[in-house]
Amino acid sequence: MSDTTAPAQKPEKPTGAAKIGLFGLIGIVVSSCIGSGAFALTGQIAQVASPGAALIAWLIVGVGFLCLALSLKNLADKRPDLDSIFDYATQGFGPFAGFLSGWGYWLSAWLGNVAFATIMMSAIGYFYPPFEAGNTIPCIAIASVILWGITVLVMNGIESASFINAIVMVAKVAALGLFIIFALVMFNAGIFTEDFWGTVYDNMVALGQAGGDAQALGTIPDQIVNCMMIMFWCFIGIEGASVISSRAKSKAEAGQATVIGLIALLVIYIGVSVLPFGYMDYTEIAQLPKPAMIYVFDSMAPGWGGAFITIAMIVSVAGSWLSFTILPAETTQQMADHHLIPAKWGELNKKGAPQFSLIVVGVCTQLFMLTLIFTEDAYNFAFSLCTVAIVVTWALASAFNMKVSFASGQTGQGICGLIATLFLIIGTLLNGWSYLLLTCVGYIPGIFVYVAGRKENKKTIFTPAEKVVMGLVVAAGVLALIMVATGLITF
């Protein structure tokens, strides 16, 4: 049985379907990334790092993701024949690598929706305190209505949903921009530099003067590492334009949107996470209820600030939820086109949307939502799994850029791909193995889907090398289940 890396024939999309322009692509990138993470950053960073360490962490993360964005742009420019981010892995390392990339992206996206659901309900808790936990039965009931409402919206046309997303992007960026302006105007250098490296706070913890449950920040490297997964989560969606590049007016614009979106995101994220440390001591911010930005802005603008940020956060999360419904369904539809999963996943309805894939995403999200009733910190659990899953997709794409760039003599681009790949792998491993092992559990059912798709299309299922990789993934997933059962991994 022969194997090919390109699909024999793709389902036709409606001839009247509108293509997505540069502004819409930037909207996908920015709106996908700016969800709950941007609003939670202020408090999350304050809990693990001093101002100085946070700035160093942003420098490292900024360089790492810039290399990833440039890798995606280079691939969009040099390989416009490739349809989606998982296709980079397929072309570079074979069909099973393409499946691992695409399935990891699929897992990440709908797990992100679970995180959005819990944090949106928590935000509503600002107005209605019983919802503060985010994972009670009433919270899950309301979130379920929103889940299926968004699913129906996307079923009625991905391009129209993308237009709505671009509008939401403007609203959320404007709200965060207002917060940054207030933080700049009220910035006090004395407060910002008072305990720039966290040594004063750590000494207080050591002497028992920082509260009975206070935890030391640790060394500067410790603080930087503790920032990494928080910051990684904020960039999920940076690949959005690449994922839907087949629906873009120009593949080149998809690459441009990725880089433009990244620069905008870095400015916003650094502003909302670091500038508040010049208004209020970071140790005070760390003790505020979640998400801390609401309460910081309530202090900056008494009487209306908290409500304003809460509403902006709800709108922002809704926009990201919309994006993270479009992107996994788009990915599975394209994976079906490339014979990595059964053709059923790629069926399009009259509106050109992959309806079966959307329903599967909705069902998976719904089932995982129900399990959160028993999870102590539902938001952190969901976003951590989401983040690790997508690192697989990112790393394979940057590794492909490294491979093709060095092979073609593009040394600069090759180094860029190498930096991005090492950054993603090392950053994930430094944050611990438990979530990586748990993510492998999600690949186990996916492998059965992959086998079915390959058999359906009479393609080679596994090469000898791919069997080894598959065995390692399954073994890691089984190990994770055993560790959960024995209490070695807890939620």
Short mmCIF file of C-alpha atoms in Angstrom, two decimals:
data_model
loop_
_atom_site.label_atom_id
_atom_site.label_comp_id
_atom_site.label_asym_id
_atom_site.label_seq_id
_atom_site.Cartn_x
_atom_site.Cartn_y
_atom_site.Cartn_z
CA MET A 1 0.00 0.00 0.00
CA SER A 2 1.48 3.32 -1.02
CA ASP A 3 1.39 6.39 1.18
CA THR A 4 1.22 10.04 0.23
CA THR A 5 1.44 13.18 2.28
CA ALA A 6 -1.05 15.16 0.24
CA PRO A 7 -4.78 14.49 -0.01
CA ALA A 8 -6.09 13.01 -3.22
CA GLN A 9 -9.07 15.33 -3.34
CA LYS A 10 -10.59 17.80 -0.94
CA PRO A 11 -14.30 18.33 -0.35
CA GLU A 12 -15.47 21.39 -2.18
CA LYS A 13 -16.32 24.42 -0.13
CA PRO A 14 -19.24 26.63 -1.13
CA THR A 15 -18.19 28.67 -4.13
CA GLY A 16 -19.57 31.86 -2.62
CA ALA A 17 -17.59 31.54 0.62
CA ALA A 18 -15.81 34.75 1.56
CA LYS A 19 -12.09 34.61 2.23
CA ILE A 20 -10.57 36.01 5.42
CA GLY A 21 -8.39 39.12 5.04
CA LEU A 22 -5.43 40.37 7.08
CA PHE A 23 -7.55 42.15 9.69
CA GLY A 24 -9.70 39.04 10.22
CA LEU A 25 -6.58 36.86 10.52
CA ILE A 26 -5.04 39.20 13.09
CA GLY A 27 -8.39 39.04 14.87
CA ILE A 28 -8.17 35.25 15.01
CA VAL A 29 -4.62 35.41 16.45
CA VAL A 30 -5.22 38.15 19.01
CA SER A 31 -8.72 37.13 20.00
CA SER A 32 -7.69 33.49 20.39
CA CYS A 33 -4.80 34.46 22.67
CA ILE A 34 -6.49 37.16 24.72
CA GLY A 35 -9.03 35.18 26.65
CA SER A 36 -8.90 34.56 30.35
CA GLY A 37 -5.10 34.56 30.55
CA ALA A 38 -4.66 38.29 29.97
CA PHE A 39 -7.02 39.13 32.83
CA ALA A 40 -5.56 36.53 35.18
CA LEU A 41 -1.92 37.50 34.51
CA THR A 42 -1.78 40.34 37.02
CA GLY A 43 -2.46 38.07 39.98
CA GLN A 44 -0.84 34.88 38.69
CA ILE A 45 2.53 36.52 38.03
CA ALA A 46 2.41 38.34 41.39
CA GLN A 47 2.02 35.00 43.16
CA VAL A 48 5.21 33.50 41.72
CA ALA A 49 7.62 36.30 40.79
CA SER A 50 9.00 39.71 41.72
CA PRO A 51 8.95 42.59 39.17
CA GLY A 52 12.56 41.97 38.11
CA ALA A 53 12.12 38.24 37.59
CA ALA A 54 8.84 38.81 35.71
CA LEU A 55 10.57 41.15 33.26
CA ILE A 56 13.34 38.61 32.62
CA ALA A 57 10.73 35.90 32.10
CA TRP A 58 8.90 38.07 29.57
CA LEU A 59 12.17 38.69 27.71
CA ILE A 60 12.86 34.96 27.45
CA VAL A 61 9.28 34.09 26.52
CA GLY A 62 9.10 36.98 24.05
CA VAL A 63 12.21 35.80 22.22
CA GLY A 64 10.99 32.20 22.21
CA PHE A 65 7.59 33.01 20.79
CA LEU A 66 9.04 35.51 18.33
CA CYS A 67 11.14 32.67 16.94
CA LEU A 68 8.01 30.51 16.74
CA ALA A 69 6.06 33.27 14.98
CA LEU A 70 8.90 33.87 12.51
CA SER A 71 9.07 30.12 11.88
CA LEU A 72 5.36 30.02 11.08
CA LYS A 73 5.70 33.09 8.84
CA ASN A 74 8.64 31.57 6.99
CA LEU A 75 6.74 28.34 6.41
CA ALA A 76 3.69 30.27 5.19
CA ASP A 77 5.92 32.14 2.73
CA LYS A 78 8.02 29.18 1.58
CA ARG A 79 5.40 26.43 1.66
CA PRO A 80 2.06 27.99 0.68
CA ASP A 81 1.05 24.57 -0.63
CA LEU A 82 0.59 23.32 2.95
CA ASP A 83 -2.86 23.85 4.41
CA SER A 84 -2.49 23.83 8.16
CA ILE A 85 -0.02 23.77 11.03
CA PHE A 86 -0.22 19.97 11.41
CA ASP A 87 0.74 19.62 7.74
CA TYR A 88 4.21 20.92 8.62
CA ALA A 89 4.76 17.91 10.88
CA THR A 90 3.40 15.55 8.20
CA GLN A 91 5.74 16.89 5.53
CA GLY A 92 8.72 16.94 7.84
CA PHE A 93 8.40 13.77 9.86
CA GLY A 94 5.66 11.57 8.37
CA PRO A 95 1.89 11.04 8.72
CA PHE A 96 1.93 9.84 12.34
CA ALA A 97 3.82 12.99 13.36
CA GLY A 98 1.16 14.96 11.50
CA PHE A 99 -1.49 13.13 13.48
CA LEU A 100 0.30 13.84 16.79
CA SER A 101 0.47 17.52 15.86
CA GLY A 102 -3.14 17.78 14.74
CA TRP A 103 -4.59 15.71 17.57
CA GLY A 104 -2.55 17.64 20.12
CA TYR A 105 -3.94 20.85 18.68
CA TRP A 106 -7.45 19.43 18.78
CA LEU A 107 -7.04 18.38 22.43
CA SER A 108 -5.60 21.76 23.35
CA ALA A 109 -8.38 23.74 21.77
CA TRP A 110 -11.34 22.07 23.41
CA LEU A 111 -9.53 21.81 26.76
CA GLY A 112 -9.05 25.55 26.42
CA ASN A 113 -12.81 25.87 26.08
CA VAL A 114 -13.21 24.10 29.42
CA ALA A 115 -10.85 26.62 31.02
CA PHE A 116 -12.84 29.46 29.43
CA ALA A 117 -16.08 28.05 30.79
CA THR A 118 -14.82 27.93 34.37
CA ILE A 119 -13.21 31.38 34.36
CA MET A 120 -16.24 32.97 32.70
CA MET A 121 -18.47 31.61 35.45
CA SER A 122 -15.98 32.85 38.06
CA ALA A 123 -16.13 36.32 36.51
CA ILE A 124 -19.93 36.27 36.74
CA GLY A 125 -19.29 35.56 40.42
CA TYR A 126 -18.19 39.21 40.80
CA PHE A 127 -21.87 40.12 40.36
CA TYR A 128 -23.36 36.90 41.72
CA PRO A 129 -21.06 35.39 44.42
CA PRO A 130 -22.43 31.81 44.27
CA PHE A 131 -20.72 31.51 40.85
CA GLU A 132 -17.23 32.41 42.17
CA ALA A 133 -16.03 28.78 42.25
CA GLY A 134 -16.71 28.41 38.52
CA ASN A 135 -17.32 24.65 38.63
CA THR A 136 -20.56 24.18 40.54
CA ILE A 137 -23.57 22.49 38.95
CA PRO A 138 -25.35 25.82 38.15
CA CYS A 139 -22.10 27.13 36.63
CA ILE A 140 -21.75 24.09 34.41
CA ALA A 141 -25.41 24.32 33.36
CA ILE A 142 -25.02 27.94 32.20
CA ALA A 143 -21.67 27.19 30.56
CA SER A 144 -23.25 24.28 28.69
CA VAL A 145 -25.88 26.58 27.15
CA ILE A 146 -23.11 28.93 26.00
CA LEU A 147 -21.08 25.99 24.65
CA TRP A 148 -23.84 24.76 22.38
CA GLY A 149 -24.85 28.28 21.38
CA ILE A 150 -21.33 28.95 20.09
CA THR A 151 -21.28 25.56 18.38
CA VAL A 152 -24.47 26.37 16.47
CA LEU A 153 -23.04 29.78 15.50
CA VAL A 154 -19.92 28.21 13.96
CA MET A 155 -22.04 25.57 12.21
CA ASN A 156 -23.68 28.45 10.37
CA GLY A 157 -20.44 29.59 8.77
CA ILE A 158 -16.83 29.84 9.89
CA GLU A 159 -16.08 33.00 7.93
CA SER A 160 -19.00 34.92 9.50
CA ALA A 161 -17.95 33.73 12.94
CA SER A 162 -14.43 35.00 12.22
CA PHE A 163 -15.85 38.43 11.42
CA ILE A 164 -17.60 38.49 14.79
CA ASN A 165 -14.31 37.48 16.37
CA ALA A 166 -12.53 40.46 14.83
CA ILE A 167 -15.13 42.80 16.36
CA VAL A 168 -14.68 41.15 19.76
CA MET A 169 -10.91 41.64 19.38
CA VAL A 170 -11.35 45.40 19.13
CA ALA A 171 -13.54 45.46 22.25
CA LYS A 172 -11.19 43.40 24.41
CA VAL A 173 -8.02 45.22 23.29
CA ALA A 174 -9.69 48.56 24.02
CA ALA A 175 -10.60 47.43 27.55
CA LEU A 176 -7.09 46.17 28.28
CA GLY A 177 -5.68 49.35 26.75
CA LEU A 178 -7.71 51.44 29.20
CA PHE A 179 -6.36 49.38 32.11
CA ILE A 180 -2.80 49.93 30.87
CA ILE A 181 -3.38 53.69 30.57
CA PHE A 182 -4.61 53.86 34.17
CA ALA A 183 -1.63 51.77 35.30
CA LEU A 184 0.78 54.08 33.48
CA VAL A 185 -0.75 57.25 34.90
CA MET A 186 -0.73 55.86 38.44
CA PHE A 187 2.67 54.17 38.15
CA ASN A 188 5.01 54.81 41.10
CA ALA A 189 8.65 53.85 40.52
CA GLY A 190 9.25 53.66 44.25
CA ILE A 191 6.62 50.94 44.71
CA PHE A 192 7.87 49.10 41.62
CA THR A 193 11.52 48.95 42.75
CA GLU A 194 10.95 48.58 46.50
CA ASP A 195 11.44 44.80 46.38
CA PHE A 196 12.53 44.41 42.75
CA TRP A 197 13.99 40.88 43.11
CA GLY A 198 11.75 39.52 45.88
CA THR A 199 14.52 39.28 48.49
CA VAL A 200 12.64 41.33 51.09
CA TYR A 201 9.54 39.17 50.76
CA ASP A 202 11.55 35.93 50.93
CA ASN A 203 13.27 37.16 54.09
CA MET A 204 9.86 37.93 55.62
CA VAL A 205 8.67 34.42 54.80
CA ALA A 206 11.81 32.93 56.35
CA LEU A 207 11.23 34.94 59.54
CA GLY A 208 7.55 34.05 59.65
CA GLN A 209 6.43 37.65 59.11
CA ALA A 210 4.56 37.17 55.83
CA GLY A 211 1.60 35.13 57.10
CA GLY A 212 1.31 31.52 58.10
CA ASP A 213 0.59 30.17 54.61
CA ALA A 214 2.99 32.42 52.69
CA GLN A 215 5.39 30.68 50.30
CA ALA A 216 8.83 32.02 49.37
CA LEU A 217 9.34 33.03 45.75
CA GLY A 218 12.74 31.34 45.64
CA THR A 219 15.73 32.24 43.50
CA ILE A 220 15.46 34.32 40.33
CA PRO A 221 15.67 31.17 38.13
CA ASP A 222 12.92 29.57 40.23
CA GLN A 223 10.72 32.61 39.75
CA ILE A 224 11.34 32.65 35.99
CA VAL A 225 10.48 28.95 35.64
CA ASN A 226 7.29 29.43 37.67
CA CYS A 227 6.23 32.15 35.22
CA MET A 228 6.74 29.99 32.14
CA MET A 229 3.56 27.89 32.03
CA ILE A 230 1.44 30.91 32.95
CA MET A 231 2.94 32.84 30.05
CA PHE A 232 2.75 29.88 27.63
CA TRP A 233 -1.01 29.69 28.22
CA CYS A 234 -1.39 33.32 27.13
CA PHE A 235 -0.01 32.57 23.65
CA ILE A 236 -2.24 29.65 22.79
CA GLY A 237 -3.88 30.83 19.58
CA ILE A 238 -0.72 32.39 18.13
CA GLU A 239 -0.93 29.71 15.42
CA GLY A 240 -4.56 30.56 14.63
CA ALA A 241 -3.87 32.23 11.27
CA SER A 242 -1.78 29.22 10.18
CA VAL A 243 -4.55 26.81 11.14
CA ILE A 244 -7.11 28.52 8.89
CA SER A 245 -4.67 29.68 6.21
CA SER A 246 -6.61 27.71 3.59
CA ARG A 247 -9.47 30.17 4.13
CA ALA A 248 -7.24 33.25 3.95
CA LYS A 249 -7.17 35.61 0.97
CA SER A 250 -3.40 35.15 0.96
CA LYS A 251 -1.08 32.65 2.66
CA ALA A 252 1.45 35.48 3.01
CA GLU A 253 -1.11 37.47 5.02
CA ALA A 254 -1.48 34.52 7.40
CA GLY A 255 2.24 34.76 8.18
CA GLN A 256 2.08 38.54 8.56
CA ALA A 257 -0.90 38.24 10.91
CA THR A 258 1.05 35.87 13.17
CA VAL A 259 3.96 38.27 13.65
CA ILE A 260 1.79 41.40 13.97
CA GLY A 261 -0.44 39.62 16.44
CA LEU A 262 2.53 38.50 18.54
CA ILE A 263 3.97 42.02 18.83
CA ALA A 264 0.59 43.40 19.88
CA LEU A 265 0.18 40.63 22.43
CA LEU A 266 3.60 41.18 24.01
CA VAL A 267 2.87 44.88 24.53
CA ILE A 268 -0.50 44.12 26.09
CA TYR A 269 0.68 41.25 28.29
CA ILE A 270 3.70 43.07 29.69
CA GLY A 271 1.52 46.11 30.34
CA VAL A 272 -1.20 44.27 32.26
CA SER A 273 1.14 41.99 34.21
CA VAL A 274 4.01 44.28 35.20
CA LEU A 275 2.73 47.88 35.29
CA PRO A 276 0.31 47.19 38.19
CA PHE A 277 3.36 46.39 40.36
CA GLY A 278 4.06 50.13 40.26
CA TYR A 279 0.59 50.92 41.60
CA MET A 280 0.23 48.29 44.31
CA ASP A 281 2.90 46.13 45.93
CA TYR A 282 3.03 42.79 44.12
CA THR A 283 2.64 40.87 47.40
CA GLU A 284 -0.66 42.68 47.97
CA ILE A 285 -1.82 41.86 44.44
CA ALA A 286 -0.97 38.20 45.03
CA GLN A 287 -3.45 38.08 47.92
CA LEU A 288 -6.40 39.54 45.96
CA PRO A 289 -9.29 37.30 44.85
CA LYS A 290 -9.04 35.80 41.35
CA PRO A 291 -8.78 37.29 38.80
CA ALA A 292 -6.79 40.06 40.51
CA MET A 293 -7.07 42.55 37.64
CA ILE A 294 -10.73 43.11 38.49
CA TYR A 295 -9.88 44.21 42.01
CA VAL A 296 -6.80 46.23 41.01
CA PHE A 297 -8.87 48.25 38.54
CA ASP A 298 -11.64 48.55 41.12
CA SER A 299 -9.06 50.29 43.30
CA MET A 300 -7.84 52.47 40.42
CA ALA A 301 -11.35 53.46 39.35
CA PRO A 302 -13.63 53.12 42.40
CA GLY A 303 -17.29 52.53 41.73
CA TRP A 304 -17.03 51.27 38.16
CA GLY A 305 -13.60 49.76 37.49
CA GLY A 306 -14.31 46.27 38.79
CA ALA A 307 -17.58 45.93 36.91
CA PHE A 308 -15.99 47.29 33.72
CA ILE A 309 -13.15 44.77 33.73
CA THR A 310 -15.51 41.94 34.65
CA ILE A 311 -17.74 42.67 31.64
CA ALA A 312 -14.68 43.07 29.40
CA MET A 313 -13.37 39.74 30.64
CA ILE A 314 -16.64 37.95 29.89
CA VAL A 315 -16.66 39.40 26.35
CA SER A 316 -13.00 38.48 25.92
CA VAL A 317 -13.49 34.89 27.04
CA ALA A 318 -16.52 34.56 24.75
CA GLY A 319 -14.39 35.67 21.81
CA SER A 320 -11.65 33.16 22.60
CA TRP A 321 -14.24 30.45 23.14
CA LEU A 322 -15.54 31.20 19.65
CA SER A 323 -12.02 30.94 18.18
CA PHE A 324 -11.29 27.73 20.04
CA THR A 325 -14.44 26.22 18.57
CA ILE A 326 -13.51 27.20 15.02
CA LEU A 327 -9.90 26.05 15.17
CA PRO A 328 -10.19 22.39 16.35
CA ALA A 329 -13.03 21.69 13.93
CA GLU A 330 -11.06 23.26 11.09
CA THR A 331 -8.04 21.15 12.02
CA THR A 332 -9.88 17.82 12.13
CA GLN A 333 -11.60 18.62 8.84
CA GLN A 334 -8.18 19.13 7.24
CA MET A 335 -6.75 16.04 8.94
CA ALA A 336 -9.55 14.05 7.32
CA ASP A 337 -8.65 15.61 3.95
CA HIS A 338 -5.08 14.35 4.47
CA HIS A 339 -6.21 10.81 5.39
CA LEU A 340 -5.03 11.03 9.00
CA ILE A 341 -8.49 10.38 10.44
CA PRO A 342 -11.76 9.04 8.92
CA ALA A 343 -13.48 11.07 6.22
CA LYS A 344 -16.54 11.59 8.44
CA TRP A 345 -14.58 14.19 10.40
CA GLY A 346 -14.16 16.25 7.23
CA GLU A 347 -17.76 16.36 6.05
CA LEU A 348 -18.96 19.92 5.42
CA ASN A 349 -22.50 21.16 5.80
CA LYS A 350 -24.19 23.61 3.42
CA LYS A 351 -22.48 26.51 5.19
CA GLY A 352 -19.03 25.03 4.63
CA ALA A 353 -18.52 24.12 8.30
CA PRO A 354 -17.26 20.69 9.49
CA GLN A 355 -20.44 19.84 11.39
CA PHE A 356 -19.48 16.37 12.64
CA SER A 357 -16.19 17.68 14.03
CA LEU A 358 -17.98 20.53 15.75
CA ILE A 359 -20.41 18.14 17.42
CA VAL A 360 -17.55 15.91 18.62
CA VAL A 361 -15.73 18.94 20.05
CA GLY A 362 -18.93 20.01 21.80
CA VAL A 363 -19.53 16.58 23.31
CA CYS A 364 -15.92 16.25 24.55
CA THR A 365 -16.03 19.71 26.09
CA GLN A 366 -19.35 18.93 27.73
CA LEU A 367 -18.14 15.67 29.26
CA PHE A 368 -14.95 17.24 30.61
CA MET A 369 -16.97 20.10 32.10
CA LEU A 370 -18.93 17.58 34.15
CA THR A 371 -15.74 16.13 35.66
CA LEU A 372 -14.71 19.58 36.92
CA ILE A 373 -17.30 19.32 39.68
CA PHE A 374 -14.77 17.07 41.43
CA THR A 375 -11.68 19.18 40.66
CA GLU A 376 -10.29 21.51 43.30
CA ASP A 377 -8.81 24.08 40.88
CA ALA A 378 -10.69 23.51 37.63
CA TYR A 379 -9.24 26.49 35.76
CA ASN A 380 -5.57 25.73 36.43
CA PHE A 381 -6.06 22.04 35.67
CA ALA A 382 -7.75 22.69 32.31
CA PHE A 383 -5.35 25.39 31.13
CA SER A 384 -2.27 23.39 32.13
CA LEU A 385 -3.39 20.37 30.09
CA CYS A 386 -4.35 22.68 27.23
CA THR A 387 -0.91 24.31 27.24
CA VAL A 388 1.10 21.08 27.25
CA ALA A 389 -0.99 19.59 24.44
CA ILE A 390 -0.35 22.48 22.09
CA VAL A 391 3.40 22.51 22.73
CA VAL A 392 3.54 19.27 20.70
CA THR A 393 2.01 21.11 17.73
CA TRP A 394 4.23 24.18 18.10
CA ALA A 395 7.45 22.20 18.54
CA LEU A 396 6.86 20.00 15.49
CA ALA A 397 6.16 23.09 13.36
CA SER A 398 9.30 24.92 14.50
CA ALA A 399 11.34 21.71 14.07
CA PHE A 400 10.09 21.47 10.46
CA ASN A 401 11.12 25.08 9.85
CA MET A 402 14.55 24.24 11.25
CA LYS A 403 14.80 21.17 9.00
CA VAL A 404 13.82 22.85 5.74
CA SER A 405 15.75 26.05 6.46
CA PHE A 406 19.07 24.34 7.19
CA ALA A 407 18.54 22.07 4.16
CA SER A 408 18.01 25.09 1.88
CA GLY A 409 20.87 27.11 3.30
CA GLN A 410 18.71 29.54 5.29
CA THR A 411 20.92 29.51 8.37
CA GLY A 412 19.13 32.38 10.11
CA GLN A 413 15.73 30.74 9.77
CA GLY A 414 17.22 27.40 10.81
CA ILE A 415 18.59 28.93 14.02
CA CYS A 416 15.21 30.57 14.59
CA GLY A 417 13.50 27.19 14.35
CA LEU A 418 16.09 25.60 16.63
CA ILE A 419 15.65 28.27 19.31
CA ALA A 420 11.86 27.95 19.19
CA THR A 421 11.98 24.14 19.42
CA LEU A 422 14.40 24.08 22.36
CA PHE A 423 12.50 26.85 24.12
CA LEU A 424 9.20 24.98 23.89
CA ILE A 425 10.58 21.60 24.97
CA ILE A 426 12.72 22.89 27.84
CA GLY A 427 10.02 25.27 29.05
CA THR A 428 7.50 22.43 29.25
CA LEU A 429 9.85 19.99 30.98
CA LEU A 430 10.91 22.56 33.57
CA ASN A 431 7.28 22.88 34.62
CA GLY A 432 7.04 19.19 35.50
CA TRP A 433 6.11 15.84 33.97
CA SER A 434 2.63 15.24 35.37
CA TYR A 435 0.66 17.28 32.83
CA LEU A 436 2.77 15.89 29.98
CA LEU A 437 1.89 12.35 31.09
CA LEU A 438 -1.79 13.25 31.48
CA THR A 439 -1.85 14.74 27.99
CA CYS A 440 -0.68 11.38 26.61
CA VAL A 441 -3.92 9.87 27.97
CA GLY A 442 -5.80 12.03 25.47
CA TYR A 443 -3.77 10.57 22.62
CA ILE A 444 -4.78 6.96 23.34
CA PRO A 445 -8.33 7.17 21.90
CA GLY A 446 -6.95 9.34 19.13
CA ILE A 447 -4.63 6.57 18.00
CA PHE A 448 -7.67 4.35 17.33
CA VAL A 449 -9.17 7.18 15.24
CA TYR A 450 -5.88 7.48 13.34
CA VAL A 451 -5.76 3.73 12.62
CA ALA A 452 -9.36 3.82 11.36
CA GLY A 453 -8.58 6.73 9.06
CA ARG A 454 -5.49 5.07 7.60
CA LYS A 455 -7.35 1.78 7.01
CA GLU A 456 -10.29 3.59 5.42
CA ASN A 457 -7.98 5.22 2.90
CA LYS A 458 -5.79 2.12 2.41
CA LYS A 459 -2.70 3.89 3.70
CA THR A 460 0.28 2.50 5.60
CA ILE A 461 -0.64 2.70 9.28
CA PHE A 462 2.73 2.73 11.07
CA THR A 463 6.33 2.56 9.96
CA PRO A 464 8.69 0.76 12.38
CA ALA A 465 9.86 4.09 13.82
CA GLU A 466 6.27 5.28 14.21
CA LYS A 467 5.39 2.08 16.11
CA VAL A 468 8.09 2.94 18.64
CA VAL A 469 6.75 6.48 19.06
CA MET A 470 3.19 5.18 19.35
CA GLY A 471 4.27 2.68 22.01
CA LEU A 472 5.98 5.40 24.04
CA VAL A 473 2.89 7.63 23.90
CA VAL A 474 0.58 4.80 24.99
CA ALA A 475 2.98 3.74 27.75
CA ALA A 476 3.15 7.30 29.05
CA GLY A 477 -0.64 7.53 29.03
CA VAL A 478 -1.05 4.24 30.89
CA LEU A 479 1.58 5.32 33.41
CA ALA A 480 -0.35 8.54 33.99
CA LEU A 481 -3.55 6.60 34.70
CA ILE A 482 -1.72 4.36 37.17
CA MET A 483 -0.22 7.39 38.92
CA VAL A 484 -3.64 9.03 39.16
CA ALA A 485 -5.15 5.82 40.58
CA THR A 486 -2.40 5.52 43.19
CA GLY A 487 -2.50 9.19 44.15
CA LEU A 488 0.94 10.05 42.76
CA ILE A 489 -0.76 12.56 40.43
CA THR A 490 -3.55 14.66 41.91
CA PHE A 491 -5.74 17.34 40.48
#
